[in-house]
Amino acid sequence: MQKWEYLVIQETIFPLTPLRITVEAEDQELVKVLQGKSVVQTLNYLGEHGWELVSVSTGLEKNSQVFYFKRPK
C-alpha cells in the first residue's frame, strides 16, 4: 500500500506589507529552506523535490490561501 507524506503552506496577503508564507511540515530543514521565498519560488522548489500540489483552498484568515501537497514516502 502506498504511503504519503503531506505538507501544508498558508499564504497570507496584507495590503500594506509583503505576503507571508507559513509552512507546516515535519521536516524542519524544509521549513527553513522555504522561509522568505515567494509563492512561485516555493511551488517550483517543491515540484523539483517531488511534492505534488493536490488542493488549494481559502484559509481561515482574511486574504489567505492554503496549499496542500503530498508525495510518496
PDB file of N, CA and C in Angstrom:
ATOM      1  N   MET A   1       0.837  -1.177   0.000  1.00  0.00           N
ATOM      2  CA  MET A   1       0.000   0.000   0.000  1.00  0.00           C
ATOM      3  C   MET A   1       0.890   1.251   0.000  1.00  0.00           C
ATOM      4  N   GLN A   2       0.597   2.190  -0.880  1.00  0.00           N
ATOM      5  CA  GLN A   2       1.366   3.441  -0.972  1.00  0.00           C
ATOM      6  C   GLN A   2       1.159   4.291   0.276  1.00  0.00           C
ATOM      7  N   LYS A   3       2.256   4.819   0.818  1.00  0.00           N
ATOM      8  CA  LYS A   3       2.179   5.739   1.948  1.00  0.00           C
ATOM      9  C   LYS A   3       2.595   7.117   1.465  1.00  0.00           C
ATOM     10  N   TRP A   4       2.014   8.145   2.074  1.00  0.00           N
ATOM     11  CA  TRP A   4       2.242   9.522   1.647  1.00  0.00           C
ATOM     12  C   TRP A   4       2.717  10.373   2.812  1.00  0.00           C
ATOM     13  N   GLU A   5       3.442  11.436   2.482  1.00  0.00           N
ATOM     14  CA  GLU A   5       3.699  12.480   3.463  1.00  0.00           C
ATOM     15  C   GLU A   5       3.055  13.753   2.921  1.00  0.00           C
ATOM     16  N   TYR A   6       2.680  14.633   3.824  1.00  0.00           N
ATOM     17  CA  TYR A   6       1.904  15.815   3.454  1.00  0.00           C
ATOM     18  C   TYR A   6       2.595  17.086   3.918  1.00  0.00           C
ATOM     19  N   LEU A   7       2.265  18.164   3.223  1.00  0.00           N
ATOM     20  CA  LEU A   7       2.814  19.471   3.525  1.00  0.00           C
ATOM     21  C   LEU A   7       1.696  20.493   3.342  1.00  0.00           C
ATOM     22  N   VAL A   8       1.595  21.433   4.270  1.00  0.00           N
ATOM     23  CA  VAL A   8       0.581  22.482   4.193  1.00  0.00           C
ATOM     24  C   VAL A   8       1.287  23.830   4.236  1.00  0.00           C
ATOM     25  N   ILE A   9       0.954  24.697   3.299  1.00  0.00           N
ATOM     26  CA  ILE A   9       1.512  26.039   3.256  1.00  0.00           C
ATOM     27  C   ILE A   9       0.358  27.027   3.215  1.00  0.00           C
ATOM     28  N   GLN A  10       0.416  28.020   4.075  1.00  0.00           N
ATOM     29  CA  GLN A  10      -0.596  29.083   4.055  1.00  0.00           C
ATOM     30  C   GLN A  10       0.061  30.367   3.577  1.00  0.00           C
ATOM     31  N   GLU A  11      -0.571  30.997   2.611  1.00  0.00           N
ATOM     32  CA  GLU A  11      -0.114  32.277   2.080  1.00  0.00           C
ATOM     33  C   GLU A  11      -1.104  33.336   2.539  1.00  0.00           C
ATOM     34  N   THR A  12      -0.610  34.383   3.169  1.00  0.00           N
ATOM     35  CA  THR A  12      -1.469  35.472   3.612  1.00  0.00           C
ATOM     36  C   THR A  12      -0.969  36.771   2.995  1.00  0.00           C
ATOM     37  N   ILE A  13      -1.868  37.519   2.376  1.00  0.00           N
ATOM     38  CA  ILE A  13      -1.517  38.778   1.732  1.00  0.00           C
ATOM     39  C   ILE A  13      -2.106  39.919   2.549  1.00  0.00           C
ATOM     40  N   PHE A  14      -1.236  40.819   2.977  1.00  0.00           N
ATOM     41  CA  PHE A  14      -1.675  42.007   3.697  1.00  0.00           C
ATOM     42  C   PHE A  14      -1.537  43.199   2.764  1.00  0.00           C
ATOM     43  N   PRO A  15      -2.493  44.120   2.784  1.00  0.00           N
ATOM     44  CA  PRO A  15      -2.474  45.238   1.825  1.00  0.00           C
ATOM     45  C   PRO A  15      -1.206  46.089   1.853  1.00  0.00           C
ATOM     46  N   LEU A  16      -0.636  46.344   3.010  1.00  0.00           N
ATOM     47  CA  LEU A  16       0.493  47.267   3.086  1.00  0.00           C
ATOM     48  C   LEU A  16       1.819  46.599   3.419  1.00  0.00           C
ATOM     49  N   THR A  17       1.839  45.278   3.533  1.00  0.00           N
ATOM     50  CA  THR A  17       3.073  44.578   3.857  1.00  0.00           C
ATOM     51  C   THR A  17       3.268  43.420   2.889  1.00  0.00           C
ATOM     52  N   PRO A  18       4.483  42.896   2.802  1.00  0.00           N
ATOM     53  CA  PRO A  18       4.717  41.760   1.904  1.00  0.00           C
ATOM     54  C   PRO A  18       3.901  40.539   2.334  1.00  0.00           C
ATOM     55  N   LEU A  19       3.689  39.649   1.382  1.00  0.00           N
ATOM     56  CA  LEU A  19       2.933  38.456   1.730  1.00  0.00           C
ATOM     57  C   LEU A  19       3.717  37.605   2.697  1.00  0.00           C
ATOM     58  N   ARG A  20       2.998  36.813   3.457  1.00  0.00           N
ATOM     59  CA  ARG A  20       3.602  35.949   4.463  1.00  0.00           C
ATOM     60  C   ARG A  20       3.262  34.504   4.126  1.00  0.00           C
ATOM     61  N   ILE A  21       4.259  33.646   4.158  1.00  0.00           N
ATOM     62  CA  ILE A  21       4.035  32.221   3.920  1.00  0.00           C
ATOM     63  C   ILE A  21       4.357  31.478   5.205  1.00  0.00           C
ATOM     64  N   THR A  22       3.421  30.651   5.648  1.00  0.00           N
ATOM     65  CA  THR A  22       3.617  29.813   6.815  1.00  0.00           C
ATOM     66  C   THR A  22       3.694  28.366   6.339  1.00  0.00           C
ATOM     67  N   VAL A  23       4.722  27.661   6.745  1.00  0.00           N
ATOM     68  CA  VAL A  23       4.936  26.283   6.310  1.00  0.00           C
ATOM     69  C   VAL A  23       4.765  25.350   7.500  1.00  0.00           C
ATOM     70  N   GLU A  24       3.951  24.303   7.320  1.00  0.00           N
ATOM     71  CA  GLU A  24       3.790  23.268   8.341  1.00  0.00           C
ATOM     72  C   GLU A  24       4.318  21.965   7.758  1.00  0.00           C
ATOM     73  N   ALA A  25       5.389  21.452   8.345  1.00  0.00           N
ATOM     74  CA  ALA A  25       5.963  20.191   7.875  1.00  0.00           C
ATOM     75  C   ALA A  25       6.726  19.547   9.014  1.00  0.00           C
ATOM     76  N   GLU A  26       6.843  18.225   8.963  1.00  0.00           N
ATOM     77  CA  GLU A  26       7.647  17.512   9.948  1.00  0.00           C
ATOM     78  C   GLU A  26       9.125  17.793   9.729  1.00  0.00           C
ATOM     79  N   ASP A  27       9.509  18.043   8.496  1.00  0.00           N
ATOM     80  CA  ASP A  27      10.898  18.289   8.125  1.00  0.00           C
ATOM     81  C   ASP A  27      11.254  19.749   8.388  1.00  0.00           C
ATOM     82  N   GLN A  28      11.922  20.021   9.496  1.00  0.00           N
ATOM     83  CA  GLN A  28      12.256  21.397   9.868  1.00  0.00           C
ATOM     84  C   GLN A  28      13.259  22.032   8.906  1.00  0.00           C
ATOM     85  N   GLU A  29      14.092  21.229   8.254  1.00  0.00           N
ATOM     86  CA  GLU A  29      15.006  21.774   7.257  1.00  0.00           C
ATOM     87  C   GLU A  29      14.228  22.348   6.080  1.00  0.00           C
ATOM     88  N   LEU A  30      13.161  21.666   5.665  1.00  0.00           N
ATOM     89  CA  LEU A  30      12.314  22.161   4.585  1.00  0.00           C
ATOM     90  C   LEU A  30      11.669  23.480   4.985  1.00  0.00           C
ATOM     91  N   VAL A  31      11.202  23.564   6.205  1.00  0.00           N
ATOM     92  CA  VAL A  31      10.603  24.800   6.704  1.00  0.00           C
ATOM     93  C   VAL A  31      11.610  25.943   6.590  1.00  0.00           C
ATOM     94  N   LYS A  32      12.857  25.709   6.992  1.00  0.00           N
ATOM     95  CA  LYS A  32      13.893  26.740   6.921  1.00  0.00           C
ATOM     96  C   LYS A  32      14.182  27.148   5.485  1.00  0.00           C
ATOM     97  N   VAL A  33      14.242  26.169   4.578  1.00  0.00           N
ATOM     98  CA  VAL A  33      14.543  26.446   3.170  1.00  0.00           C
ATOM     99  C   VAL A  33      13.459  27.332   2.548  1.00  0.00           C
ATOM    100  N   LEU A  34      12.205  27.093   2.908  1.00  0.00           N
ATOM    101  CA  LEU A  34      11.101  27.811   2.270  1.00  0.00           C
ATOM    102  C   LEU A  34      10.830  29.192   2.860  1.00  0.00           C
ATOM    103  N   GLN A  35      11.338  29.467   4.052  1.00  0.00           N
ATOM    104  CA  GLN A  35      11.089  30.767   4.670  1.00  0.00           C
ATOM    105  C   GLN A  35      11.642  31.869   3.774  1.00  0.00           C
ATOM    106  N   GLY A  36      10.830  32.885   3.531  1.00  0.00           N
ATOM    107  CA  GLY A  36      11.261  34.044   2.761  1.00  0.00           C
ATOM    108  C   GLY A  36      11.137  33.896   1.260  1.00  0.00           C
ATOM    109  N   LYS A  37      10.749  32.733   0.771  1.00  0.00           N
ATOM    110  CA  LYS A  37      10.585  32.543  -0.677  1.00  0.00           C
ATOM    111  C   LYS A  37       9.213  33.054  -1.118  1.00  0.00           C
ATOM    112  N   SER A  38       9.132  33.476  -2.366  1.00  0.00           N
ATOM    113  CA  SER A  38       7.843  33.868  -2.929  1.00  0.00           C
ATOM    114  C   SER A  38       7.020  32.613  -3.187  1.00  0.00           C
ATOM    115  N   VAL A  39       5.749  32.792  -3.488  1.00  0.00           N
ATOM    116  CA  VAL A  39       4.874  31.648  -3.777  1.00  0.00           C
ATOM    117  C   VAL A  39       5.394  30.881  -4.995  1.00  0.00           C
ATOM    118  N   VAL A  40       5.777  31.591  -6.048  1.00  0.00           N
ATOM    119  CA  VAL A  40       6.274  30.926  -7.259  1.00  0.00           C
ATOM    120  C   VAL A  40       7.560  30.161  -6.958  1.00  0.00           C
ATOM    121  N   GLN A  41       8.484  30.768  -6.223  1.00  0.00           N
ATOM    122  CA  GLN A  41       9.714  30.072  -5.851  1.00  0.00           C
ATOM    123  C   GLN A  41       9.404  28.832  -5.021  1.00  0.00           C
ATOM    124  N   THR A  42       8.446  28.950  -4.113  1.00  0.00           N
ATOM    125  CA  THR A  42       8.067  27.822  -3.266  1.00  0.00           C
ATOM    126  C   THR A  42       7.474  26.696  -4.093  1.00  0.00           C
ATOM    127  N   LEU A  43       6.549  27.020  -4.985  1.00  0.00           N
ATOM    128  CA  LEU A  43       5.921  25.999  -5.821  1.00  0.00           C
ATOM    129  C   LEU A  43       6.958  25.300  -6.702  1.00  0.00           C
ATOM    130  N   ASN A  44       7.858  26.071  -7.309  1.00  0.00           N
ATOM    131  CA  ASN A  44       8.899  25.471  -8.150  1.00  0.00           C
ATOM    132  C   ASN A  44       9.837  24.586  -7.336  1.00  0.00           C
ATOM    133  N   TYR A  45      10.235  25.042  -6.171  1.00  0.00           N
ATOM    134  CA  TYR A  45      11.118  24.257  -5.316  1.00  0.00           C
ATOM    135  C   TYR A  45      10.464  22.926  -4.932  1.00  0.00           C
ATOM    136  N   LEU A  46       9.210  22.997  -4.500  1.00  0.00           N
ATOM    137  CA  LEU A  46       8.517  21.775  -4.078  1.00  0.00           C
ATOM    138  C   LEU A  46       8.316  20.811  -5.243  1.00  0.00           C
ATOM    139  N   GLY A  47       7.963  21.340  -6.417  1.00  0.00           N
ATOM    140  CA  GLY A  47       7.812  20.490  -7.596  1.00  0.00           C
ATOM    141  C   GLY A  47       9.099  19.771  -7.956  1.00  0.00           C
ATOM    142  N   GLU A  48      10.223  20.480  -7.832  1.00  0.00           N
ATOM    143  CA  GLU A  48      11.528  19.881  -8.128  1.00  0.00           C
ATOM    144  C   GLU A  48      11.904  18.805  -7.115  1.00  0.00           C
ATOM    145  N   HIS A  49      11.284  18.839  -5.939  1.00  0.00           N
ATOM    146  CA  HIS A  49      11.605  17.877  -4.880  1.00  0.00           C
ATOM    147  C   HIS A  49      10.498  16.843  -4.661  1.00  0.00           C
ATOM    148  N   GLY A  50       9.678  16.637  -5.696  1.00  0.00           N
ATOM    149  CA  GLY A  50       8.726  15.534  -5.680  1.00  0.00           C
ATOM    150  C   GLY A  50       7.372  15.816  -5.052  1.00  0.00           C
ATOM    151  N   TRP A  51       7.132  17.052  -4.595  1.00  0.00           N
ATOM    152  CA  TRP A  51       5.843  17.375  -3.991  1.00  0.00           C
ATOM    153  C   TRP A  51       4.818  17.684  -5.079  1.00  0.00           C
ATOM    154  N   GLU A  52       3.622  17.170  -4.917  1.00  0.00           N
ATOM    155  CA  GLU A  52       2.518  17.409  -5.847  1.00  0.00           C
ATOM    156  C   GLU A  52       1.460  18.261  -5.152  1.00  0.00           C
ATOM    157  N   LEU A  53       1.085  19.367  -5.795  1.00  0.00           N
ATOM    158  CA  LEU A  53       0.014  20.216  -5.270  1.00  0.00           C
ATOM    159  C   LEU A  53      -1.304  19.499  -5.509  1.00  0.00           C
ATOM    160  N   VAL A  54      -2.054  19.220  -4.437  1.00  0.00           N
ATOM    161  CA  VAL A  54      -3.288  18.461  -4.590  1.00  0.00           C
ATOM    162  C   VAL A  54      -4.537  19.293  -4.343  1.00  0.00           C
ATOM    163  N   SER A  55      -4.383  20.434  -3.651  1.00  0.00           N
ATOM    164  CA  SER A  55      -5.565  21.248  -3.378  1.00  0.00           C
ATOM    165  C   SER A  55      -5.147  22.650  -2.934  1.00  0.00           C
ATOM    166  N   VAL A  56      -5.994  23.617  -3.238  1.00  0.00           N
ATOM    167  CA  VAL A  56      -5.834  24.984  -2.752  1.00  0.00           C
ATOM    168  C   VAL A  56      -7.195  25.414  -2.246  1.00  0.00           C
ATOM    169  N   SER A  57      -7.220  26.008  -1.058  1.00  0.00           N
ATOM    170  CA  SER A  57      -8.497  26.472  -0.528  1.00  0.00           C
ATOM    171  C   SER A  57      -8.311  27.815   0.156  1.00  0.00           C
ATOM    172  N   THR A  58      -9.411  28.491   0.402  1.00  0.00           N
ATOM    173  CA  THR A  58      -9.380  29.744   1.139  1.00  0.00           C
ATOM    174  C   THR A  58      -9.078  29.435   2.591  1.00  0.00           C
ATOM    175  N   GLY A  59      -8.163  30.212   3.180  1.00  0.00           N
ATOM    176  CA  GLY A  59      -7.785  29.991   4.570  1.00  0.00           C
ATOM    177  C   GLY A  59      -8.781  30.589   5.536  1.00  0.00           C
ATOM    178  N   LEU A  60      -8.558  30.336   6.818  1.00  0.00           N
ATOM    179  CA  LEU A  60      -9.428  30.875   7.856  1.00  0.00           C
ATOM    180  C   LEU A  60      -9.187  32.365   8.069  1.00  0.00           C
ATOM    181  N   GLU A  61      -7.944  32.810   7.846  1.00  0.00           N
ATOM    182  CA  GLU A  61      -7.633  34.221   7.974  1.00  0.00           C
ATOM    183  C   GLU A  61      -8.081  34.966   6.720  1.00  0.00           C
ATOM    184  N   LYS A  62      -8.414  36.218   6.895  1.00  0.00           N
ATOM    185  CA  LYS A  62      -8.791  37.049   5.758  1.00  0.00           C
ATOM    186  C   LYS A  62      -7.605  37.148   4.804  1.00  0.00           C
ATOM    187  N   ASN A  63      -7.873  37.132   3.524  1.00  0.00           N
ATOM    188  CA  ASN A  63      -6.850  37.266   2.485  1.00  0.00           C
ATOM    189  C   ASN A  63      -5.810  36.149   2.512  1.00  0.00           C
ATOM    190  N   SER A  64      -6.230  34.925   2.802  1.00  0.00           N
ATOM    191  CA  SER A  64      -5.255  33.834   2.828  1.00  0.00           C
ATOM    192  C   SER A  64      -5.717  32.657   1.987  1.00  0.00           C
ATOM    193  N   GLN A  65      -4.735  31.902   1.506  1.00  0.00           N
ATOM    194  CA  GLN A  65      -4.971  30.673   0.766  1.00  0.00           C
ATOM    195  C   GLN A  65      -4.131  29.580   1.415  1.00  0.00           C
ATOM    196  N   VAL A  66      -4.629  28.358   1.351  1.00  0.00           N
ATOM    197  CA  VAL A  66      -3.893  27.222   1.903  1.00  0.00           C
ATOM    198  C   VAL A  66      -3.604  26.251   0.763  1.00  0.00           C
ATOM    199  N   PHE A  67      -2.339  25.869   0.639  1.00  0.00           N
ATOM    200  CA  PHE A  67      -1.888  24.942  -0.390  1.00  0.00           C
ATOM    201  C   PHE A  67      -1.570  23.608   0.277  1.00  0.00           C
ATOM    202  N   TYR A  68      -2.121  22.520  -0.265  1.00  0.00           N
ATOM    203  CA  TYR A  68      -1.893  21.185   0.276  1.00  0.00           C
ATOM    204  C   TYR A  68      -1.072  20.380  -0.739  1.00  0.00           C
ATOM    205  N   PHE A  69       0.004  19.773  -0.262  1.00  0.00           N
ATOM    206  CA  PHE A  69       0.884  18.977  -1.099  1.00  0.00           C
ATOM    207  C   PHE A  69       1.019  17.575  -0.539  1.00  0.00           C
ATOM    208  N   LYS A  70       1.384  16.621  -1.424  1.00  0.00           N
ATOM    209  CA  LYS A  70       1.705  15.278  -0.967  1.00  0.00           C
ATOM    210  C   LYS A  70       2.813  14.731  -1.862  1.00  0.00           C
ATOM    211  N   ARG A  71       3.519  13.729  -1.327  1.00  0.00           N
ATOM    212  CA  ARG A  71       4.497  12.981  -2.119  1.00  0.00           C
ATOM    213  C   ARG A  71       4.650  11.610  -1.489  1.00  0.00           C
ATOM    214  N   PRO A  72       5.046  10.635  -2.301  1.00  0.00           N
ATOM    215  CA  PRO A  72       5.235   9.288  -1.758  1.00  0.00           C
ATOM    216  C   PRO A  72       6.299   9.293  -0.672  1.00  0.00           C
ATOM    217  N   LYS A  73       6.057   8.489   0.347  1.00  0.00           N
ATOM    218  CA  LYS A  73       7.049   8.335   1.424  1.00  0.00           C
ATOM    219  C   LYS A  73       8.113   7.366   0.995  1.00  0.00           C
TER     220      LYS A  73
END
